[in-house]
Coordinates of C-alpha atoms in Angstrom, one line a residue:
M1 CA -21.0 40.3 32.3
D2 CA -17.4 40.4 33.7
V3 CA -14.1 39.7 31.3
N4 CA -14.0 36.1 32.6
Q5 CA -17.6 35.3 32.1
S6 CA -17.5 36.6 28.5
H7 CA -14.2 34.7 27.9
Q8 CA -16.0 31.5 29.0
S9 CA -19.1 32.1 26.9
G10 CA -17.3 32.8 23.8
I11 CA -15.3 29.5 24.1
I12 CA -18.2 27.4 24.9
S13 CA -20.4 29.1 22.0
A14 CA -17.7 28.3 19.7
G15 CA -18.7 25.2 17.9
S16 CA -15.3 24.7 15.8
K17 CA -13.1 25.0 18.8
Q18 CA -12.9 22.6 21.8
V19 CA -14.3 23.8 24.8
G20 CA -11.7 24.5 27.3
E21 CA -9.0 24.3 25.0
D22 CA -5.5 25.6 26.2
I23 CA -7.4 27.0 29.5
P24 CA -5.2 26.2 32.8
I25 CA -7.1 25.0 35.9
Y26 CA -7.8 27.9 37.9
P27 CA -6.6 28.7 41.2
S28 CA -9.9 29.1 42.8
L29 CA -12.2 26.0 43.3
E30 CA -15.4 27.4 42.9
K31 CA -14.2 29.2 39.7
N32 CA -13.1 25.8 38.2
I33 CA -16.5 24.1 39.2
A34 CA -18.3 27.1 38.0
Y35 CA -16.6 26.5 34.5
I36 CA -17.1 22.9 34.3
K37 CA -21.0 23.4 34.8
E38 CA -21.2 26.0 32.4
A39 CA -19.4 24.1 29.8
L40 CA -21.6 21.1 30.3
G41 CA -24.8 23.1 30.4
H42 CA -25.6 22.6 34.3
S43 CA -26.1 18.8 33.0
S44 CA -28.5 17.1 35.8
D45 CA -25.7 14.2 35.5
L46 CA -22.9 16.1 36.6
V47 CA -21.9 15.3 40.5
Y48 CA -19.5 17.3 42.5
R49 CA -18.5 17.2 46.1
T50 CA -16.8 19.6 47.9
F51 CA -14.9 18.9 51.4
H52 CA -12.1 20.0 53.9
F53 CA -9.4 17.7 54.8
G54 CA -6.3 17.8 57.1
I55 CA -5.8 19.6 60.2
D56 CA -3.2 22.5 61.1
N57 CA -3.3 23.6 57.7
P58 CA -6.9 22.4 56.4
N59 CA -7.5 22.2 52.7
E60 CA -10.4 22.4 50.5
A61 CA -10.9 20.0 47.4
A62 CA -13.6 18.8 45.3
V63 CA -14.4 15.4 43.5
I64 CA -16.1 15.7 40.1
Y65 CA -17.6 12.8 38.0
T66 CA -20.5 11.9 35.7
D67 CA -23.5 9.7 37.1
G68 CA -23.8 6.6 35.1
L69 CA -20.5 6.0 33.7
I70 CA -18.7 5.6 36.7
D71 CA -18.1 2.9 39.4
K72 CA -19.9 4.3 42.6
D73 CA -18.7 1.6 44.9
F74 CA -15.0 2.4 44.0
I75 CA -15.6 6.1 44.3
Q76 CA -17.1 5.7 47.6
N77 CA -14.5 3.3 49.1
Y78 CA -11.3 4.4 47.6
I79 CA -11.7 7.9 46.8
M80 CA -14.4 9.7 49.1
K81 CA -13.4 7.2 52.2
T82 CA -9.8 7.8 51.9
L83 CA -10.2 11.8 51.7
M84 CA -12.7 12.6 54.0
V85 CA -12.2 10.1 56.8
D86 CA -8.7 8.3 56.6
I87 CA -6.5 11.4 56.1
R88 CA -9.0 14.0 57.9
D89 CA -6.8 14.4 60.8
V90 CA -3.8 14.3 58.7
K91 CA -1.3 17.1 58.9
L92 CA -0.9 18.4 55.4
P93 CA 2.3 20.4 54.3
P94 CA 1.9 24.3 54.2
N95 CA 2.6 24.1 50.4
T96 CA -0.7 23.3 48.2
S97 CA 2.1 21.7 45.7
S98 CA 3.1 19.5 48.1
C99 CA -0.6 18.7 49.1
I100 CA -1.9 17.7 45.8
E101 CA 1.7 15.4 46.0
Q102 CA 0.7 13.5 48.8
I103 CA -2.7 12.9 47.9
E104 CA -1.1 11.5 44.4
S105 CA 1.6 9.6 45.9
F106 CA -0.1 8.2 49.3
S107 CA -4.1 8.9 49.5
V108 CA -5.6 7.4 46.3
H109 CA -5.8 3.6 45.5
S110 CA -5.8 3.4 41.9
G111 CA -3.5 2.3 39.5
D112 CA -4.6 4.5 36.5
L113 CA -4.0 8.0 37.8
K114 CA -3.0 10.9 35.6
R115 CA -2.4 14.8 36.0
V116 CA -4.7 17.1 34.1
H117 CA -3.4 20.8 33.7
H118 CA -6.0 22.3 31.4
Q119 CA -9.8 22.4 31.3
S120 CA -10.2 20.4 28.3
D121 CA -8.4 17.7 29.9
V122 CA -10.9 17.9 32.9
L123 CA -14.0 17.5 30.6
D124 CA -12.6 14.7 28.6
H125 CA -11.8 12.8 32.0
I126 CA -15.3 13.4 33.2
L127 CA -17.1 12.8 30.0
S128 CA -15.4 9.5 29.6
G129 CA -16.1 8.1 33.2
D130 CA -13.3 9.1 35.0
T131 CA -13.3 11.0 38.2
V132 CA -11.2 14.5 38.9
I133 CA -10.0 15.5 42.0
L134 CA -9.4 19.7 42.2
V135 CA -7.6 20.9 45.1
K136 CA -7.7 24.7 46.0
D137 CA -4.6 26.9 44.6
A138 CA -3.2 23.6 43.0
S139 CA -1.9 24.0 39.5
Y140 CA -3.1 20.8 38.3
G141 CA -5.9 18.0 39.1
L142 CA -6.0 14.3 39.3
A143 CA -8.0 12.0 36.9
I144 CA -8.8 8.7 38.5
S145 CA -10.1 5.9 36.1
T146 CA -13.6 5.0 37.6
R147 CA -15.4 3.6 34.7
G148 CA -17.9 1.6 35.5
W149 CA -20.7 1.8 33.0
R150 CA -23.1 -1.4 32.4
D151 CA -22.3 -3.1 29.3
R152 CA -23.3 -6.1 27.1
G153 CA -21.6 -9.1 28.2
V154 CA -19.9 -11.5 25.9
E155 CA -21.9 -13.4 23.9
E156 CA -22.0 -15.2 20.8
P157 CA -21.7 -13.4 17.6
S158 CA -25.2 -13.3 15.8
T159 CA -23.6 -13.0 12.3
Q160 CA -21.0 -15.3 12.1
G161 CA -22.0 -18.5 13.8
V162 CA -19.9 -21.5 13.6
V163 CA -21.1 -25.3 14.7
R164 CA -17.3 -25.9 16.1
G165 CA -15.2 -23.2 17.5
P166 CA -15.3 -20.5 20.1
K167 CA -18.6 -18.9 21.3
D168 CA -17.5 -15.5 22.4
G169 CA -17.6 -12.4 20.5
F170 CA -16.9 -8.9 20.8
T171 CA -18.8 -6.5 22.7
E172 CA -19.3 -2.5 22.3
T173 CA -16.7 -1.9 25.1
L174 CA -13.2 -1.1 24.0
R175 CA -11.2 -2.7 26.7
T176 CA -13.4 -5.8 26.7
N177 CA -12.2 -6.3 23.3
T178 CA -8.6 -5.9 23.7
A179 CA -8.7 -8.4 26.6
L180 CA -10.6 -10.7 24.3
L181 CA -7.5 -10.8 21.9
R182 CA -5.1 -10.7 24.6
R183 CA -6.7 -13.9 25.9
K184 CA -6.2 -15.3 22.2
I185 CA -2.8 -14.1 21.9
K186 CA -0.4 -14.0 25.2
D187 CA 2.5 -12.5 23.5
P188 CA 4.4 -9.5 24.6
N189 CA 4.9 -8.3 21.0
L190 CA 1.0 -7.9 20.5
W191 CA 1.0 -4.0 20.7
I192 CA -2.0 -1.6 21.1
D193 CA -1.9 1.6 20.1
N194 CA -5.0 4.4 20.9
K195 CA -6.2 7.5 19.3
I196 CA -9.1 9.5 19.7
I197 CA -11.3 10.4 16.7
G198 CA -14.3 12.5 16.9
A199 CA -14.2 16.2 17.5
R200 CA -17.4 15.9 19.6
T201 CA -17.6 12.2 20.3
K202 CA -14.2 11.4 21.1
T203 CA -14.4 8.1 20.1
D204 CA -11.5 5.7 21.4
V205 CA -9.7 3.9 18.7
S206 CA -7.2 1.1 19.3
I207 CA -5.0 -0.2 16.8
A208 CA -3.7 -3.8 17.2
Y209 CA -0.8 -5.8 15.6
I210 CA 1.9 -7.9 16.6
N211 CA 5.6 -6.2 16.2
G212 CA 7.9 -8.3 14.4
I213 CA 5.5 -9.7 12.2
V214 CA 3.5 -6.7 10.6
N215 CA 5.0 -4.6 7.9
E216 CA 5.9 -1.4 9.4
D217 CA 5.1 0.2 6.5
M218 CA 1.9 -0.6 6.7
I219 CA 1.1 0.4 10.4
K220 CA 2.5 3.7 9.5
E221 CA 0.0 4.0 6.4
V222 CA -3.0 2.8 9.0
H223 CA -1.9 5.8 11.3
E224 CA -1.5 8.3 8.4
R225 CA -4.9 7.6 6.8
L226 CA -6.5 7.6 10.8
D227 CA -4.9 10.9 11.6
R228 CA -6.4 12.4 8.5
I229 CA -10.1 11.8 9.4
D230 CA -11.7 15.2 10.4
I231 CA -15.0 14.2 11.6
D232 CA -17.4 15.3 14.3
S233 CA -18.4 11.9 15.0
V234 CA -17.6 8.0 15.1
L235 CA -20.4 6.2 16.3
E236 CA -19.6 2.9 14.5
G237 CA -16.4 1.1 12.8
G238 CA -18.4 1.9 9.5
Y239 CA -17.6 5.9 9.9
L240 CA -14.1 4.9 9.3
E241 CA -14.1 2.4 7.0
E242 CA -15.3 5.1 4.2
Y243 CA -12.3 7.2 5.1
I244 CA -9.7 4.5 5.4
Q245 CA -10.7 2.2 2.5
D246 CA -8.7 2.5 -0.8
E247 CA -11.4 2.8 -3.4
T248 CA -14.7 4.3 -3.0
Y249 CA -16.6 3.5 -6.3
T250 CA -16.4 -0.4 -6.2
P251 CA -19.2 -2.7 -5.1
F252 CA -16.5 -4.9 -3.4
P253 CA -15.3 -4.3 0.2
T254 CA -11.6 -3.6 0.5
V255 CA -12.0 -3.3 4.4
F256 CA -12.9 -6.5 6.5
H257 CA -15.1 -6.7 9.9
T258 CA -15.9 -9.5 12.1
E259 CA -17.3 -10.1 15.6
R260 CA -15.2 -12.9 16.3
P261 CA -11.9 -12.7 18.4
D262 CA -10.7 -15.7 16.7
A263 CA -10.5 -14.4 13.3
V264 CA -8.9 -11.0 14.3
A265 CA -6.3 -13.0 16.1
A266 CA -5.8 -15.2 13.0
A267 CA -5.4 -12.1 11.1
L268 CA -2.9 -10.5 13.6
L269 CA -0.8 -13.7 13.3
E270 CA -0.5 -13.4 9.5
G271 CA 0.7 -9.9 9.8
R272 CA -2.5 -7.8 9.4
I273 CA -3.8 -4.9 11.3
A274 CA -7.0 -4.5 13.8
I275 CA -8.7 -1.4 14.4
I276 CA -11.2 -1.6 17.3
V277 CA -13.5 1.2 17.8
D278 CA -15.3 2.1 21.0
G279 CA -19.1 1.3 20.9
T280 CA -19.3 -1.3 18.3
P281 CA -18.9 -5.0 18.3
F282 CA -17.5 -5.2 14.9
V283 CA -13.7 -4.9 14.6
I284 CA -11.8 -3.9 11.6
V285 CA -9.3 -5.8 9.9
V286 CA -6.8 -4.6 6.9
P287 CA -5.6 -5.1 4.6
A288 CA -8.4 -7.4 3.4
L289 CA -8.2 -9.5 0.2
F290 CA -10.8 -10.9 -2.2
I291 CA -10.3 -14.5 -1.0
H292 CA -10.3 -13.4 2.8
F293 CA -14.2 -13.0 2.4
F294 CA -14.8 -16.7 1.7
Q295 CA -12.6 -17.7 4.8
S296 CA -14.4 -18.7 7.7
S297 CA -12.9 -19.6 11.3
E298 CA -14.3 -22.8 11.2
D299 CA -12.2 -23.7 8.3
Y300 CA -9.2 -24.1 10.7
Y301 CA -10.9 -26.4 13.3
Q302 CA -12.4 -29.1 10.8
R303 CA -10.2 -31.5 8.9
A304 CA -8.5 -30.2 5.7
D305 CA -10.3 -32.3 3.3
I306 CA -14.2 -31.1 4.8
S307 CA -12.5 -27.5 4.8
T308 CA -11.5 -27.6 1.2
F309 CA -14.8 -29.0 0.3
I310 CA -16.7 -26.3 2.1
R311 CA -15.1 -23.8 0.6
F312 CA -15.6 -25.2 -2.7
L313 CA -19.2 -24.8 -2.1
R314 CA -18.7 -21.0 -1.3
F315 CA -16.9 -20.5 -4.7
L316 CA -20.0 -22.1 -6.1
A317 CA -22.4 -20.3 -4.4
F318 CA -20.9 -17.1 -5.1
F319 CA -21.1 -17.9 -9.0
L320 CA -24.9 -19.3 -8.7
A321 CA -26.0 -16.0 -6.7
L322 CA -24.1 -13.8 -9.2
L323 CA -25.1 -15.6 -12.7
T324 CA -28.1 -17.7 -12.1
P325 CA -30.8 -15.4 -13.2
A326 CA -28.7 -13.8 -15.9
V327 CA -27.8 -17.3 -17.5
Y328 CA -31.4 -18.1 -17.3
I329 CA -32.5 -15.1 -19.2
A330 CA -29.7 -15.1 -22.0
I331 CA -30.4 -19.1 -22.6
T332 CA -34.4 -18.4 -22.7
T333 CA -34.0 -15.5 -24.6
Y334 CA -31.5 -15.9 -26.9
H335 CA -29.8 -19.5 -27.1
Q336 CA -32.7 -21.8 -26.7
E337 CA -30.8 -24.4 -28.9
M338 CA -28.7 -25.0 -25.7
L339 CA -31.7 -26.7 -24.0
P340 CA -32.7 -30.5 -24.2
T341 CA -35.9 -30.4 -26.4
T342 CA -38.1 -31.7 -23.7
F343 CA -37.1 -29.0 -21.3
L344 CA -37.5 -26.4 -23.7
V345 CA -41.2 -27.4 -24.6
S346 CA -41.6 -27.3 -20.8
L347 CA -40.3 -24.1 -20.5
A348 CA -42.5 -22.9 -23.5
A349 CA -45.7 -24.4 -22.0
Q350 CA -44.8 -22.3 -18.6
K351 CA -44.3 -18.9 -20.5
E352 CA -47.3 -19.3 -22.7
G353 CA -49.4 -17.8 -19.7
T354 CA -47.0 -15.2 -18.5
P355 CA -47.2 -11.8 -20.3
L356 CA -44.0 -10.4 -19.1
P357 CA -40.4 -11.4 -20.6
A358 CA -37.7 -13.6 -19.1
F359 CA -35.9 -10.3 -17.9
A360 CA -39.2 -8.3 -16.3
E361 CA -40.2 -11.8 -14.4
A362 CA -36.6 -12.0 -12.9
L363 CA -36.5 -8.4 -12.0
V364 CA -40.1 -8.4 -10.4
M365 CA -39.1 -11.8 -8.0
E366 CA -35.6 -10.4 -7.3
V367 CA -36.9 -6.9 -6.3
I368 CA -39.8 -8.9 -4.3
F369 CA -37.4 -11.2 -2.5
E370 CA -35.0 -8.3 -1.6
I371 CA -37.9 -6.7 0.2
L372 CA -38.4 -9.4 2.1
R373 CA -35.0 -10.0 3.3
E374 CA -34.8 -6.3 4.4
A375 CA -38.1 -6.7 6.3
G376 CA -37.1 -10.3 7.7
V377 CA -33.9 -8.0 9.1
R378 CA -36.2 -5.1 10.5
L379 CA -38.8 -7.1 11.8
P380 CA -38.9 -8.3 15.6
K381 CA -37.1 -11.5 15.9
A382 CA -39.8 -13.6 17.0
V383 CA -41.8 -13.3 14.1
G384 CA -39.1 -11.9 11.3
S385 CA -38.0 -15.4 10.0
A386 CA -41.6 -16.8 10.1
I387 CA -43.1 -13.8 7.9
S388 CA -40.2 -14.0 5.4
I389 CA -40.5 -17.6 4.9
V390 CA -44.3 -17.4 4.6
G391 CA -44.3 -14.5 2.6
A392 CA -41.8 -16.0 -0.1
L393 CA -43.7 -18.8 -0.2
V394 CA -47.3 -17.3 -0.7
L395 CA -45.9 -14.8 -2.9
G396 CA -44.2 -17.1 -5.1
Q397 CA -47.2 -19.8 -5.4
A398 CA -49.9 -16.7 -6.0
A399 CA -47.1 -15.3 -8.6
V400 CA -47.5 -18.5 -10.1
E401 CA -51.3 -19.4 -10.4
A402 CA -51.7 -15.8 -11.2
G403 CA -49.8 -16.0 -14.6
I404 CA -47.1 -13.3 -13.7
V405 CA -44.1 -15.4 -13.8
S406 CA -43.4 -19.1 -14.2
A407 CA -42.7 -21.4 -11.7
A408 CA -39.0 -22.2 -13.5
M409 CA -38.1 -18.3 -12.9
V410 CA -39.3 -19.0 -9.2
I411 CA -36.9 -21.6 -8.7
V412 CA -34.2 -19.6 -10.3
V413 CA -34.6 -17.0 -7.9
S414 CA -34.9 -19.4 -5.0
L415 CA -31.7 -21.1 -5.7
T416 CA -29.9 -17.6 -6.1
A417 CA -31.5 -16.5 -2.9
I418 CA -30.3 -19.2 -0.7
S419 CA -26.9 -19.1 -2.7
S420 CA -26.1 -15.7 -1.3
F421 CA -26.9 -17.0 2.3
V422 CA -23.5 -19.3 1.9
S423 CA -21.2 -16.1 2.1
P424 CA -19.7 -16.2 5.4
A425 CA -19.1 -12.1 4.6
Y426 CA -22.1 -10.1 4.9
N427 CA -20.7 -7.5 2.9
M428 CA -19.4 -9.4 0.0
A429 CA -23.1 -10.8 -0.1
I430 CA -24.4 -7.4 -0.4
S431 CA -22.0 -6.8 -3.4
V432 CA -23.3 -10.0 -5.2
R433 CA -26.7 -8.8 -4.8
M434 CA -26.0 -5.6 -6.5
L435 CA -23.8 -7.1 -9.4
R436 CA -26.5 -9.4 -10.0
F437 CA -28.8 -7.0 -11.4
V438 CA -26.2 -5.7 -13.8
F439 CA -25.8 -8.9 -14.9
M440 CA -29.2 -9.6 -15.7
L441 CA -29.3 -6.5 -17.7
L442 CA -26.3 -7.4 -20.0
A443 CA -27.9 -10.7 -20.4
T444 CA -31.3 -9.5 -21.7
S445 CA -29.4 -7.0 -24.0
F446 CA -26.5 -9.2 -25.3
G447 CA -27.5 -12.7 -24.1
L448 CA -24.4 -15.3 -23.1
F449 CA -21.9 -12.9 -24.7
G450 CA -23.0 -9.8 -22.5
I451 CA -22.4 -12.4 -19.3
I452 CA -18.9 -13.2 -20.8
M453 CA -18.0 -9.5 -21.2
G454 CA -19.4 -8.5 -17.8
L455 CA -17.2 -11.0 -16.2
I456 CA -13.9 -9.9 -18.1
F457 CA -14.7 -6.5 -16.8
L458 CA -15.2 -7.9 -13.4
V459 CA -11.9 -9.5 -13.2
L460 CA -10.1 -6.5 -14.8
H461 CA -11.9 -4.0 -12.0
L462 CA -11.1 -6.8 -9.3
N463 CA -7.3 -6.8 -10.3
S464 CA -7.2 -2.9 -10.5
L465 CA -8.0 -2.7 -6.7
R466 CA -5.8 -2.3 -3.8
S467 CA -6.3 -2.8 0.0
F468 CA -3.5 -0.7 1.7
G469 CA -1.5 -1.3 -1.1
I470 CA -1.8 -5.1 -1.4
P471 CA -3.5 -6.3 -5.0
Y472 CA -6.8 -7.3 -4.0
L473 CA -6.7 -10.7 -5.9
A474 CA -3.6 -11.7 -4.2
P475 CA -2.4 -14.6 -4.2
F476 CA -3.9 -15.4 -7.6
A477 CA -2.6 -11.9 -9.2
P478 CA 0.1 -11.5 -8.7
F479 CA 0.6 -15.3 -8.3
N480 CA 2.3 -16.4 -5.4
M481 CA 2.6 -20.5 -5.2
N482 CA 3.5 -20.6 -1.4
D483 CA 0.0 -18.7 -0.3
H484 CA -2.3 -21.0 -2.5
K485 CA -2.1 -23.5 0.2
D486 CA -5.0 -21.7 2.3
T487 CA -7.1 -19.9 -1.0
L488 CA -9.3 -22.7 -3.1
F489 CA -7.6 -25.5 -0.8
R490 CA -6.8 -25.6 3.0
L491 CA -4.2 -27.8 3.2
P492 CA -3.4 -29.3 6.4
L493 CA -2.0 -27.0 9.0
W494 CA 1.7 -28.7 9.4
V495 CA 2.0 -27.8 5.4
M496 CA 1.4 -24.2 6.0
K497 CA 4.8 -23.4 7.2
Y498 CA 4.9 -19.6 6.2
R499 CA 2.7 -16.9 6.5
P500 CA 1.5 -14.8 3.5
R501 CA 4.4 -13.2 1.7
L502 CA 2.6 -10.2 0.4
L503 CA 1.4 -9.3 4.1
N504 CA 4.7 -9.3 5.9
Q505 CA 8.7 -10.0 4.6
K506 CA 9.9 -10.8 8.1
D507 CA 9.5 -13.6 10.6
I508 CA 7.6 -15.4 7.7
T509 CA 7.9 -18.9 9.5
R510 CA 4.6 -19.7 11.6
R511 CA 6.8 -21.8 14.0
N512 CA 10.5 -22.6 14.1
F513 CA 10.9 -25.8 12.3
E514 CA 14.6 -26.0 12.3
T515 CA 14.8 -26.2 16.3
K516 CA 11.9 -28.9 16.1
N517 CA 13.5 -30.9 13.5
K518 CA 16.6 -31.0 15.8

């Protein structure tokens, strides 16, 4: 093995060092192709074609790309045809640098063309779906954007459906997602910054915000947190969430994600920041406050009174999902005097044939329902919902008839389960599902006193949380009267003149009211 071969093998085998890092493009075309093939392990999807072009001073070039990631029609019609047919009889300058400059300036029909000077850049572009042109004795190559892989079309979001509103949702393709945002916000101040995160996956990540509305310090904080991430792979936005969230040891999400372009557009107009990860239809939005997880895009497409009523239902469902089993356990175990006599006698009659205490009944039923819920998610869609519903009915009825649980407990667990589905944010619903067991334990240990103490500690914990420096309970704590126009109540749109004050301190008006009044 010669020195060059051993040098290449050393770079390729070094797992902690990027392949081809700081190695310039070789003058020899054969050597460049051999290096790329070796670096990619002679992969079968690597395609390269060498050819000669020009007369008088014919030169040799190579076109290299990855099959399956490119638009073959574009390569055939606008690269190969141009280089092998259109300029075949063109007199080329004797200087190789002038030759590749002529190709760059006059021969390649592409709006996205970049120069590459190192082998690492060549590999990155090839593996990203670009086509690289290398010319013999040239000091650099040309990377042309020819990405054309098959992707899922724009479809209705599967997790955040609405009765009234847009039906388009994000896809797994980064540029499709940024285009959906551009369609919503046709403002030149919508800026999109790009990063590449992941030492091996080299995942494209975009940061979208509206300049002039967003807090500049918050933009710097987002960039700093993303730049600190040192990880092999980023396969989904959840990889980034765990690195950039403010608090790890909390059941509550401090980062919001959504499939809806209109929800992201509304967040950007409030002064928040969107993080778009290639390969996932979920876009991350920061900062995320507690109140944001109870708001839905549909709130702004219905009348204010209807939206306010629905929001109250969401908060009611939140407390029902969190406290219903715990309150039932506390009252039936410690505080029977709070129940009407007739109802108490009915419960006592039901409990007479069940061997388990109230806490054990609730625990068994809740665990069974959680298993059914997860089974419904994993099962095929055609049978998942049917099996979940039938399973819940059959198991509940069988448990009552077998005397394992009381009928009242089945009603309590069913009400709790239905209430947990009301939340528009799936990750907040999961937090409630986990905390429900904690409150059940407090109720069986201390009764209503334990539930009250648990709520106090819960509020204190929420008050201690931050999302990118913003208090999690804002605008409740710290209290801001102006921002309460879009919290528990959703006032008419013409009343909400100002953007949330804690998110930005400039361009706080939603439109120019002074000009309109004139």
